[in-house]
CSV table of C-alpha atoms in Angstrom, one decimal:
chain,number,residue,atom,x,y,z
H,1,MET,CA,-29.4,-1.9,4.4
H,2,ILE,CA,-33.1,0.0,4.9
H,3,VAL,CA,-32.7,3.8,5.6
H,4,MET,CA,-34.7,4.8,9.2
H,5,PRO,CA,-36.9,7.5,8.6
H,6,LEU,CA,-35.5,10.4,10.8
H,7,LEU,CA,-38.2,12.0,11.9
H,8,PRO,CA,-41.4,9.8,12.1
H,9,PRO,CA,-44.3,11.1,9.3
H,10,ASN,CA,-46.8,11.8,11.9
H,11,GLU,CA,-44.9,14.8,13.4
H,12,ARG,CA,-43.5,15.8,10.2
H,13,ARG,CA,-46.4,17.9,9.8
H,14,LYS,CA,-46.4,19.9,13.7
H,15,ILE,CA,-42.4,20.8,13.4
H,16,LEU,CA,-43.2,21.8,8.7
H,17,LEU,CA,-45.3,24.4,10.4
H,18,ARG,CA,-42.8,26.3,13.1
H,19,THR,CA,-39.8,25.5,10.4
H,20,PRO,CA,-38.0,28.3,7.8
H,21,GLU,CA,-39.9,27.6,4.8
H,22,MET,CA,-35.5,27.0,3.2
H,23,PHE,CA,-35.2,24.2,5.1
H,24,SER,CA,-39.2,22.4,4.5
H,25,ARG,CA,-37.9,20.3,1.9
H,26,LEU,CA,-36.0,18.9,5.0
H,27,ILE,CA,-38.2,18.0,7.4
H,28,VAL,CA,-40.6,16.6,4.3
H,29,ALA,CA,-37.6,14.0,4.4
H,30,GLY,CA,-38.0,13.6,7.9
H,31,ILE,CA,-33.7,15.5,8.6
H,32,PRO,CA,-34.0,16.4,12.4
H,33,VAL,CA,-33.5,20.2,11.6
H,34,GLU,CA,-33.2,21.0,15.0
H,35,ASP,CA,-31.3,18.4,15.8
H,36,MET,CA,-28.3,20.1,12.8
H,37,LEU,CA,-28.8,23.2,13.9
H,38,ASN,CA,-26.7,21.9,17.1
H,39,LYS,CA,-24.5,19.9,15.6
H,40,LYS,CA,-21.2,22.5,14.8
H,41,ALA,CA,-18.6,20.8,12.3
H,42,LEU,CA,-14.5,21.7,10.9
H,43,ILE,CA,-14.4,22.3,6.9
H,44,VAL,CA,-9.9,21.5,6.0
H,45,GLY,CA,-9.7,22.7,2.8
H,46,ALA,CA,-11.8,25.2,0.9
H,47,GLY,CA,-10.9,24.0,-2.4
H,48,GLY,CA,-13.5,21.7,-4.8
H,49,LEU,CA,-15.0,19.5,-2.0
H,50,GLY,CA,-14.8,22.0,0.7
H,51,VAL,CA,-16.9,24.4,-1.2
H,52,ILE,CA,-19.7,21.8,-1.9
H,53,VAL,CA,-19.3,19.9,1.8
H,54,ALA,CA,-19.9,23.0,3.4
H,55,ASP,CA,-22.4,24.3,1.0
H,56,ILE,CA,-24.9,21.0,1.4
H,57,LEU,CA,-24.5,21.0,5.2
H,58,ALA,CA,-25.4,24.2,5.3
H,59,ARG,CA,-28.1,24.2,3.6
H,60,SER,CA,-28.8,20.8,5.8
H,61,GLY,CA,-29.5,23.2,8.9
H,62,ILE,CA,-26.1,22.6,10.5
H,63,GLY,CA,-25.6,25.3,13.5
H,64,ALA,CA,-22.1,26.1,13.5
H,65,LEU,CA,-19.0,26.3,10.2
H,66,TYR,CA,-15.2,26.1,10.8
H,67,ILE,CA,-13.4,26.8,7.7
H,68,VAL,CA,-9.5,26.5,7.3
H,69,ASP,CA,-7.7,26.6,4.5
H,70,ARG,CA,-4.2,28.0,3.4
H,71,ASP,CA,-4.7,29.0,-0.1
H,72,ILE,CA,-6.4,32.6,-1.5
H,73,VAL,CA,-8.8,32.2,-5.0
H,74,THR,CA,-7.1,32.1,-8.1
H,75,GLU,CA,-8.3,31.9,-12.6
H,76,ALA,CA,-7.3,28.5,-11.6
H,77,ASN,CA,-10.0,27.2,-9.2
H,78,PHE,CA,-12.6,28.1,-11.7
H,79,ASN,CA,-12.7,25.1,-12.8
H,80,ARG,CA,-14.0,23.5,-9.9
H,81,LEU,CA,-17.8,24.8,-8.3
H,82,GLY,CA,-17.6,27.7,-5.6
H,83,PHE,CA,-15.8,30.6,-6.4
H,84,SER,CA,-16.5,33.4,-9.4
H,85,ARG,CA,-14.4,36.8,-9.9
H,86,ASP,CA,-15.4,38.0,-7.4
H,87,ASP,CA,-13.1,36.0,-5.0
H,88,ILE,CA,-10.4,36.6,-6.9
H,89,ARG,CA,-7.7,36.9,-3.8
H,90,LYS,CA,-9.7,36.3,-1.2
H,91,PRO,CA,-8.5,33.7,0.9
H,92,LYS,CA,-10.7,30.7,-0.3
H,93,ALA,CA,-11.9,30.4,3.5
H,94,GLU,CA,-13.5,33.9,3.8
H,95,ALA,CA,-15.0,33.4,0.3
H,96,LEU,CA,-16.5,30.3,1.8
H,97,ALA,CA,-17.7,32.0,4.8
H,98,GLN,CA,-18.9,34.8,3.1
H,99,LYS,CA,-21.6,32.6,0.5
H,100,ILE,CA,-22.5,30.4,3.1
H,101,GLU,CA,-23.7,33.3,5.4
H,102,LYS,CA,-25.3,35.6,2.9
H,103,LEU,CA,-27.1,32.1,2.4
H,104,ARG,CA,-28.2,31.8,5.9
H,105,ASN,CA,-28.2,34.6,8.1
H,106,SER,CA,-30.4,36.6,6.0
H,107,GLU,CA,-33.0,39.0,8.0
H,108,THR,CA,-35.6,36.7,7.5
H,109,VAL,CA,-34.3,33.9,8.9
H,110,PRO,CA,-35.2,33.5,12.2
H,111,LYS,CA,-32.0,34.0,14.9
H,112,LYS,CA,-32.5,30.1,15.7
H,113,TYR,CA,-31.7,29.0,12.5
H,114,ARG,CA,-28.8,31.2,11.5
H,115,ILE,CA,-25.5,30.2,11.3
H,116,HIS,CA,-22.1,30.2,13.4
H,117,VAL,CA,-19.1,30.7,10.6
H,118,GLU,CA,-16.1,30.8,11.4
H,119,ALA,CA,-13.2,31.0,8.6
H,120,PHE,CA,-9.0,31.0,9.3
H,121,HIS,CA,-6.3,31.9,6.0
H,122,GLU,CA,-3.6,28.6,7.8
H,123,ASP,CA,-2.1,26.3,6.7
H,124,ILE,CA,-3.3,23.6,9.6
H,125,ILE,CA,0.6,22.1,9.7
H,126,GLY,CA,2.0,23.2,13.2
H,127,TRP,CA,-1.3,25.2,13.6
H,128,PRO,CA,-1.8,25.6,17.6
H,129,LYS,CA,-5.3,26.8,17.3
H,130,LEU,CA,-6.0,23.7,15.1
H,131,GLU,CA,-6.9,21.5,18.0
H,132,LYS,CA,-8.9,23.8,19.8
H,133,ILE,CA,-11.1,24.1,17.8
H,134,ILE,CA,-11.7,19.8,16.5
H,135,SER,CA,-12.0,19.8,20.8
H,136,LYS,CA,-14.6,21.5,20.0
H,137,VAL,CA,-16.9,20.2,16.8
H,138,ASP,CA,-19.1,17.0,16.3
H,139,ILE,CA,-17.1,15.9,12.6
H,140,VAL,CA,-14.2,17.1,10.5
H,141,PHE,CA,-14.7,17.0,6.7
H,142,SER,CA,-10.7,16.7,5.1
H,143,CYS,CA,-11.4,17.5,2.1
H,144,LEU,CA,-7.2,18.3,1.6
H,145,ASP,CA,-4.7,18.2,-1.2
H,146,ASN,CA,-2.0,16.9,-0.4
H,147,GLU,CA,-1.8,14.1,1.8
H,148,GLU,CA,0.8,15.4,5.1
H,149,ALA,CA,-2.0,17.0,6.5
H,150,ARG,CA,-4.3,14.5,5.8
H,151,ARG,CA,-2.1,12.6,8.2
H,152,GLU,CA,-1.5,15.4,10.4
H,153,LEU,CA,-4.9,16.0,10.5
H,154,ASN,CA,-5.8,12.3,11.3
H,155,PHE,CA,-3.2,12.4,14.3
H,156,LEU,CA,-5.7,14.7,15.6
H,157,ILE,CA,-9.1,13.0,15.3
H,158,MET,CA,-7.9,9.9,16.6
H,159,LYS,CA,-6.3,11.5,19.5
H,160,LEU,CA,-9.7,13.8,20.3
H,161,LYS,CA,-12.1,11.0,18.8
H,162,LYS,CA,-13.6,12.7,16.4
H,163,PRO,CA,-14.9,11.3,13.7
H,164,MET,CA,-13.5,11.9,10.5
H,165,VAL,CA,-15.2,11.8,6.5
H,166,ASP,CA,-11.6,12.2,3.6
H,167,GLY,CA,-12.9,13.3,0.7
H,168,ALA,CA,-9.7,12.7,-2.2
H,169,THR,CA,-10.0,12.3,-5.9
H,170,SER,CA,-7.3,10.7,-7.9
H,171,ILE,CA,-3.7,12.1,-9.8
H,172,ASP,CA,-5.5,12.1,-12.6
H,173,GLY,CA,-8.9,13.7,-11.6
H,174,LEU,CA,-10.8,10.5,-12.8
H,175,SER,CA,-11.2,8.7,-9.7
H,176,GLY,CA,-12.0,9.1,-5.7
H,177,THR,CA,-12.4,7.8,-2.7
H,178,VAL,CA,-14.4,9.2,0.6
H,179,ILE,CA,-13.1,7.5,3.8
H,180,SER,CA,-14.9,7.9,6.9
H,181,ILE,CA,-13.5,7.5,10.3
H,182,VAL,CA,-15.0,6.2,13.3
H,183,PRO,CA,-12.5,6.8,16.3
H,184,CYS,CA,-11.4,3.5,17.7
H,185,LYS,CA,-13.9,1.7,15.6
H,186,THR,CA,-12.8,2.0,12.1
H,187,PRO,CA,-9.8,2.0,10.5
H,188,CYS,CA,-8.1,5.1,10.8
H,189,TYR,CA,-6.6,6.9,7.6
H,190,GLU,CA,-3.0,5.5,9.0
H,191,CYS,CA,-4.5,1.9,8.6
H,192,TYR,CA,-4.2,2.1,4.9
H,193,TYR,CA,-0.6,2.7,4.8
H,194,GLY,CA,1.8,0.1,5.6
H,195,SER,CA,2.0,-4.1,4.5
H,196,GLU,CA,-0.7,-4.9,6.8
H,197,THR,CA,-3.1,-3.0,5.5
H,198,SER,CA,-6.3,-4.9,4.3
H,199,VAL,CA,-7.6,-2.6,1.4
H,200,LYS,CA,-4.9,0.3,0.5
H,201,VAL,CA,-6.5,4.5,-0.8
H,202,ASN,CA,-5.7,5.0,-4.7
H,203,HIS,CA,-4.7,7.9,-3.2
H,204,VAL,CA,-1.5,6.6,-0.9
H,205,GLU,CA,1.2,7.2,-3.1
H,206,ARG,CA,0.3,11.2,-3.8
H,207,ILE,CA,3.3,13.1,-1.1
H,208,GLY,CA,4.1,15.3,-4.2
H,209,TYR,CA,1.7,15.2,-6.7
H,210,CYS,CA,0.6,18.8,-8.1
H,211,ASP,CA,-2.9,16.7,-8.6
H,212,ALA,CA,-5.1,17.0,-11.9
H,213,SER,CA,-9.0,18.1,-10.8
H,214,ILE,CA,-12.2,18.0,-12.2
H,215,ALA,CA,-15.6,19.7,-11.2
H,216,THR,CA,-17.0,16.0,-12.3
H,217,THR,CA,-15.4,13.6,-9.8
H,218,MET,CA,-15.1,16.5,-7.0
H,219,ALA,CA,-19.0,17.2,-7.3
H,220,ILE,CA,-19.4,13.4,-7.1
H,221,VAL,CA,-16.9,12.6,-4.3
H,222,ALA,CA,-17.4,15.2,-2.0
H,223,SER,CA,-21.5,14.7,-2.0
H,224,ILE,CA,-21.2,11.3,-0.6
H,225,GLN,CA,-18.4,13.1,1.8
H,226,ALA,CA,-21.2,15.4,3.0
H,227,ASP,CA,-23.2,12.1,3.2
H,228,GLN,CA,-21.4,10.2,5.2
H,229,GLY,CA,-20.9,13.2,7.6
H,230,LEU,CA,-25.3,13.6,7.6
H,231,LYS,CA,-25.8,10.0,8.4
H,232,ILE,CA,-22.4,10.3,11.7
H,233,LEU,CA,-23.9,13.4,12.7
H,234,LEU,CA,-27.5,12.2,12.6
H,235,ASN,CA,-27.1,8.7,13.8
H,236,TYR,CA,-28.4,6.5,10.8
H,237,GLY,CA,-27.8,5.0,7.8
H,238,LYS,CA,-25.2,2.7,7.6
H,239,VAL,CA,-21.6,4.7,7.3
H,240,LEU,CA,-19.1,3.1,5.5
H,241,PRO,CA,-15.6,3.1,5.8
H,242,MET,CA,-14.6,3.6,2.4
H,243,ILE,CA,-16.6,4.6,-0.7
H,244,ARG,CA,-14.5,4.2,-4.5
H,245,VAL,CA,-15.9,6.2,-7.2
H,246,ASN,CA,-15.2,5.9,-10.6
H,247,LEU,CA,-15.8,7.7,-13.8
H,248,ARG,CA,-12.5,7.2,-16.3
H,249,ASP,CA,-13.7,4.5,-17.9
H,250,ASN,CA,-17.2,3.8,-16.6
H,251,VAL,CA,-19.4,5.2,-13.6
H,252,SER,CA,-19.1,3.6,-10.8
H,253,VAL,CA,-19.6,4.0,-6.5
H,254,LEU,CA,-18.5,1.0,-4.7
H,255,GLY,CA,-19.3,1.0,-1.1
H,256,ILE,CA,-16.5,-1.1,0.7
H,257,GLU,CA,-17.4,-2.6,4.4
H,258,ASN,CA,-15.2,-5.2,4.9
H,259,VAL,CA,-12.1,-3.4,5.9
H,260,LYS,CA,-10.2,-3.9,9.9
H,261,PRO,CA,-7.5,-1.3,12.0
H,262,ARG,CA,-4.4,-2.3,10.9
H,263,LYS,CA,-2.2,-4.4,13.8
H,264,ASN,CA,0.6,-2.6,13.6
H,265,CYS,CA,-1.1,0.7,13.1
H,266,PRO,CA,0.7,3.3,15.1
H,267,ILE,CA,-2.1,5.4,15.3
H,268,HIS,CA,-4.0,3.1,16.6
H,269,ARG,CA,-1.6,1.6,19.1
H,270,ARG,CA,-1.3,5.6,20.2
H,271,PHE,CA,-5.0,6.5,20.8
H,272,CYS,CA,-7.1,3.1,21.3
G,1,MET,CA,26.7,26.9,-31.0
G,2,SER,CA,28.0,25.2,-33.6
G,3,PHE,CA,25.8,22.0,-34.3
G,4,ASP,CA,28.1,19.7,-32.8
G,5,ASP,CA,28.6,21.7,-29.4
G,6,LEU,CA,24.3,21.7,-30.0
G,7,LEU,CA,24.5,17.4,-29.8
G,8,GLU,CA,26.9,17.5,-26.7
G,9,GLU,CA,24.7,19.6,-25.6
G,10,LEU,CA,21.7,17.2,-26.1
G,11,GLU,CA,23.7,14.2,-25.1
G,12,ALA,CA,24.6,15.5,-21.8
G,13,LEU,CA,20.8,16.8,-21.3
G,14,GLU,CA,20.0,13.6,-21.7
G,15,LEU,CA,22.3,11.6,-19.8
G,16,LEU,CA,20.9,14.0,-16.7
G,17,LEU,CA,16.9,13.5,-17.1
G,18,ARG,CA,18.2,9.9,-17.6
G,19,SER,CA,20.6,10.1,-14.4
G,20,SER,CA,17.4,12.4,-12.5
G,21,ARG,CA,15.1,9.2,-12.8
G,22,GLU,CA,18.0,6.8,-11.2
G,23,LYS,CA,15.8,8.1,-7.5
G,24,ARG,CA,17.2,5.5,-5.9
G,25,GLY,CA,20.9,6.8,-6.5
G,26,LEU,CA,20.3,9.7,-6.1
G,27,GLU,CA,18.5,9.0,-2.6
G,28,ASN,CA,22.1,7.1,-1.3
G,29,LYS,CA,23.4,10.0,-2.8
G,30,LEU,CA,21.9,12.5,-0.6
G,31,LEU,CA,22.3,10.3,2.1
G,32,GLU,CA,26.1,10.1,1.8
G,33,LEU,CA,26.2,13.6,2.3
G,34,TYR,CA,24.4,13.2,5.8
G,35,SER,CA,21.9,10.7,7.7
G,36,PHE,CA,19.9,11.3,10.6
G,37,SER,CA,21.2,9.8,13.7
G,38,THR,CA,18.9,10.8,16.0
G,39,ILE,CA,15.0,9.3,14.4
G,40,ALA,CA,12.9,11.7,16.6
G,41,SER,CA,9.2,12.9,15.3
G,42,PRO,CA,8.1,17.2,16.7
G,43,ILE,CA,5.7,14.9,19.0
G,44,ASP,CA,8.4,12.6,20.5
G,45,LYS,CA,10.6,13.4,23.7
G,46,ASP,CA,14.0,13.2,21.5
G,47,TRP,CA,12.9,16.1,19.7
G,48,PRO,CA,14.9,19.2,21.3
G,49,GLU,CA,18.2,16.3,19.9
G,50,ARG,CA,16.4,15.6,16.6
G,51,ALA,CA,16.0,19.4,16.8
G,52,LYS,CA,19.7,20.3,17.1
G,53,GLU,CA,20.8,18.0,14.9
G,54,GLU,CA,18.8,19.6,12.1
G,55,GLU,CA,21.0,22.5,12.6
G,56,ARG,CA,23.9,20.7,12.2
G,57,ALA,CA,23.1,18.7,9.4
G,58,PHE,CA,22.2,22.7,7.6
G,59,TRP,CA,25.5,23.1,8.4
G,60,VAL,CA,27.1,19.7,6.9
G,61,PHE,CA,25.7,21.8,3.6
G,62,LYS,CA,26.7,24.6,3.6
G,63,GLN,CA,30.3,23.5,4.3
G,64,SER,CA,30.4,20.0,1.8
G,65,LYS,CA,33.0,18.9,0.2
G,66,TYR,CA,30.9,20.7,-3.1
G,67,GLY,CA,31.1,24.3,-1.4
G,68,ASP,CA,27.8,25.0,-0.2
G,69,ILE,CA,24.9,23.3,-2.0
G,70,LEU,CA,22.4,26.0,0.1
G,71,PRO,CA,23.1,29.1,-1.4
G,72,HIS,CA,20.0,30.2,-0.8
G,73,PHE,CA,19.7,29.4,2.9
G,74,LEU,CA,21.7,31.4,5.4
G,75,SER,CA,20.9,30.3,8.4
G,76,LEU,CA,18.4,27.6,10.0
G,77,LYS,CA,16.7,27.1,13.9
G,78,ALA,CA,14.5,24.9,15.5
G,79,SER,CA,11.4,27.0,16.9
G,80,SER,CA,11.8,27.0,21.1
G,81,GLN,CA,8.2,27.5,20.5
G,82,ASN,CA,6.5,25.0,17.8
G,83,ASN,CA,8.5,21.8,17.6
G,84,GLN,CA,7.1,22.0,14.0
G,85,TYR,CA,8.1,25.3,12.7
G,86,PHE,CA,11.6,25.7,11.9
G,87,TYR,CA,13.2,29.9,10.3
G,88,VAL,CA,14.8,29.8,7.9
G,89,ILE,CA,17.1,33.2,6.0
G,90,PHE,CA,16.2,33.2,2.3
G,91,LYS,CA,18.8,35.1,0.1
G,92,GLY,CA,16.3,35.4,-3.3
G,93,GLU,CA,16.8,39.2,-5.3
G,94,LYS,CA,16.0,39.9,-0.9
G,95,ILE,CA,17.2,38.4,2.0
G,96,GLU,CA,14.2,37.4,3.8
G,97,PRO,CA,13.2,35.2,7.3
G,98,SER,CA,11.2,32.5,6.4
G,99,ILE,CA,9.1,29.8,7.8
G,100,ILE,CA,10.3,26.1,7.3
G,101,LYS,CA,6.6,23.9,8.5
G,102,VAL,CA,7.1,20.3,9.4
G,103,PRO,CA,4.0,17.7,9.4
G,104,ARG,CA,3.5,15.1,13.4
G,105,LEU,CA,4.7,12.6,11.8
G,106,TYR,CA,8.3,14.0,10.6
G,107,PRO,CA,10.7,12.9,9.6
G,108,GLU,CA,8.3,10.0,8.0
G,109,LEU,CA,6.7,11.8,5.7
G,110,PRO,CA,9.2,15.3,4.5
G,111,PRO,CA,8.8,18.8,5.4
G,112,ASN,CA,5.5,20.2,4.4
G,113,SER,CA,6.3,23.6,3.5
G,114,LEU,CA,8.1,26.6,3.0
G,115,VAL,CA,6.5,30.3,3.2
G,116,SER,CA,9.3,33.6,3.3
G,117,ILE,CA,7.6,36.8,5.6
G,118,ASN,CA,6.5,38.2,2.4
G,119,LYS,CA,5.9,35.5,0.0
G,120,SER,CA,8.4,36.3,-2.4
G,121,ILE,CA,9.5,32.5,-1.9
G,122,GLU,CA,6.4,30.0,-1.5
G,123,VAL,CA,6.9,26.2,-2.0
G,124,TYR,CA,5.3,23.1,-1.0
G,125,THR,CA,5.5,19.4,-1.3
G,126,SER,CA,2.1,19.3,-2.8
G,127,HIS,CA,0.3,21.3,-3.9
G,128,THR,CA,-2.3,21.8,-6.8
G,129,ASP,CA,-1.0,24.8,-7.8
G,130,PRO,CA,2.6,22.3,-10.2
G,131,ARG,CA,4.5,26.3,-10.3
G,132,LYS,CA,4.3,25.8,-5.7
G,133,CYS,CA,4.8,22.5,-5.7
G,134,LEU,CA,8.0,20.6,-5.2
G,135,GLY,CA,6.2,17.3,-6.9
G,136,ASN,CA,8.0,14.8,-8.8
G,137,LEU,CA,11.5,16.4,-7.3
G,138,VAL,CA,10.8,14.9,-3.7
G,139,LYS,CA,8.0,12.0,-3.9
G,140,GLY,CA,10.1,8.3,-4.4
G,141,ARG,CA,13.1,10.4,-3.3
G,142,TRP,CA,12.5,10.9,0.8
G,143,ASP,CA,14.2,8.9,3.0
G,144,GLU,CA,10.4,6.8,4.9
G,145,ARG,CA,13.1,5.8,8.1
G,146,GLY,CA,13.3,9.5,8.6
G,147,ARG,CA,17.2,9.5,8.0
G,148,MET,CA,16.7,12.3,5.8
G,149,GLY,CA,16.0,15.5,7.1
G,150,VAL,CA,15.1,19.4,7.0
G,151,ALA,CA,18.6,20.7,4.3
G,152,HIS,CA,18.0,17.8,2.1
G,153,TRP,CA,14.6,18.7,1.9
G,154,LEU,CA,15.9,22.6,1.1
G,155,LEU,CA,17.9,20.8,-1.5
G,156,PHE,CA,15.1,19.9,-2.8
G,157,VAL,CA,13.7,23.6,-3.0
G,158,GLU,CA,17.7,24.8,-4.5
G,159,ILE,CA,16.8,22.9,-7.5
G,160,TYR,CA,13.2,23.4,-7.5
G,161,LEU,CA,14.8,27.4,-7.6
G,162,VAL,CA,17.1,26.5,-10.7
G,163,LEU,CA,14.4,25.0,-12.0
G,164,THR,CA,12.0,28.1,-12.6
G,165,ASN,CA,14.8,30.8,-12.5
G,166,ASN,CA,16.6,28.5,-15.5
G,167,PRO,CA,13.4,26.5,-17.4
G,168,VAL,CA,14.6,24.0,-20.0
G,169,LYS,CA,13.0,25.6,-23.1
G,170,LEU,CA,13.2,22.1,-24.7
G,171,LYS,CA,10.9,23.8,-27.8
G,172,GLY,CA,13.0,26.5,-29.0
G,173,LEU,CA,15.3,24.0,-29.8
G,174,LEU,CA,13.7,22.2,-32.0
């Protein structure tokens, strides 16, 4: 499928003249930065995937970011991108929020183009505020390291009818999966479980795993996650329900289109 | 320790490791200790009944035929404010109130975490930090039909505490 240009070429020059330099290349590419400024996203998990997704969204002009993570930065995080020694012992969500604000909220940037960032050092399981935050964002990015939290998030986005893009890497860190969920249109996360599922994700057995993580796989998976999210937010191109990345023996990125919601999915039955 | 004693120890260890691989066997043993009759998640209307059964099951484990098999935990109470929280008193070097969080899809999924107020204990079913992660202790042993509960999960935490406090140093034996 051909990706439609977002801004007509003849409009780009006009918009370019009134846009701050940091977004000029996006306008050239046809990205409607002014539309992006009205979009809000929730990023759950500020680890190897979340830092990259947040960075890409901020550099693409998103208007507001809400970041949630239960952990603090330690040296163990340094094999992935995002954090440095200055961040050690800071809550991950706050450390990431500071970086995003530093990037977008300089005094040289007009107020209209600045970003609103809120960080929460919280575990999403049973967190009462989560539902309220999801209800006010346009999209959710699941950048988690455990299935219990993923399925918790899936329940809420299906209930509140918000799209979500989930990223995950495999137990050995060498492959990954991106799942895009548009409630009641594509399969939800729960649809990939159970005997009647059409495609199984390769990380469904991750309950009770302490995963490996490698920066290369994380960066690719997170970039695809952000790409799918931008497509959902700006309504262009094609959003694929599942994309598999494999760096194990070779290099491959495989888009999977032909998946349907599972017939007996309890979450679909409940909310669709 | 004599060489014969050492051999006996190694045989015992081998048997222990073999039996730990028989996951189904262990799962059945755990369900023999207690098997939940109310299968309800925190979002179901039957949750108050399940929550009460959780508290009862905890005391069954404390007074089992093997004695107190949850020695690090003094009490368990379901939160009346948040269906996904249980309060437990943890007895480590100090006595500390702690919170156990369960997902909305519990008991199909196991509890997610146990964290004490001062974080002297911080255990997760899954976590990227292997020092905090129950990992293979829970994997494949959790009953997805909902017959296991918080007390069963705390038993995994007890095993985790024993292993972390008394690591087996096989290299030292070689």
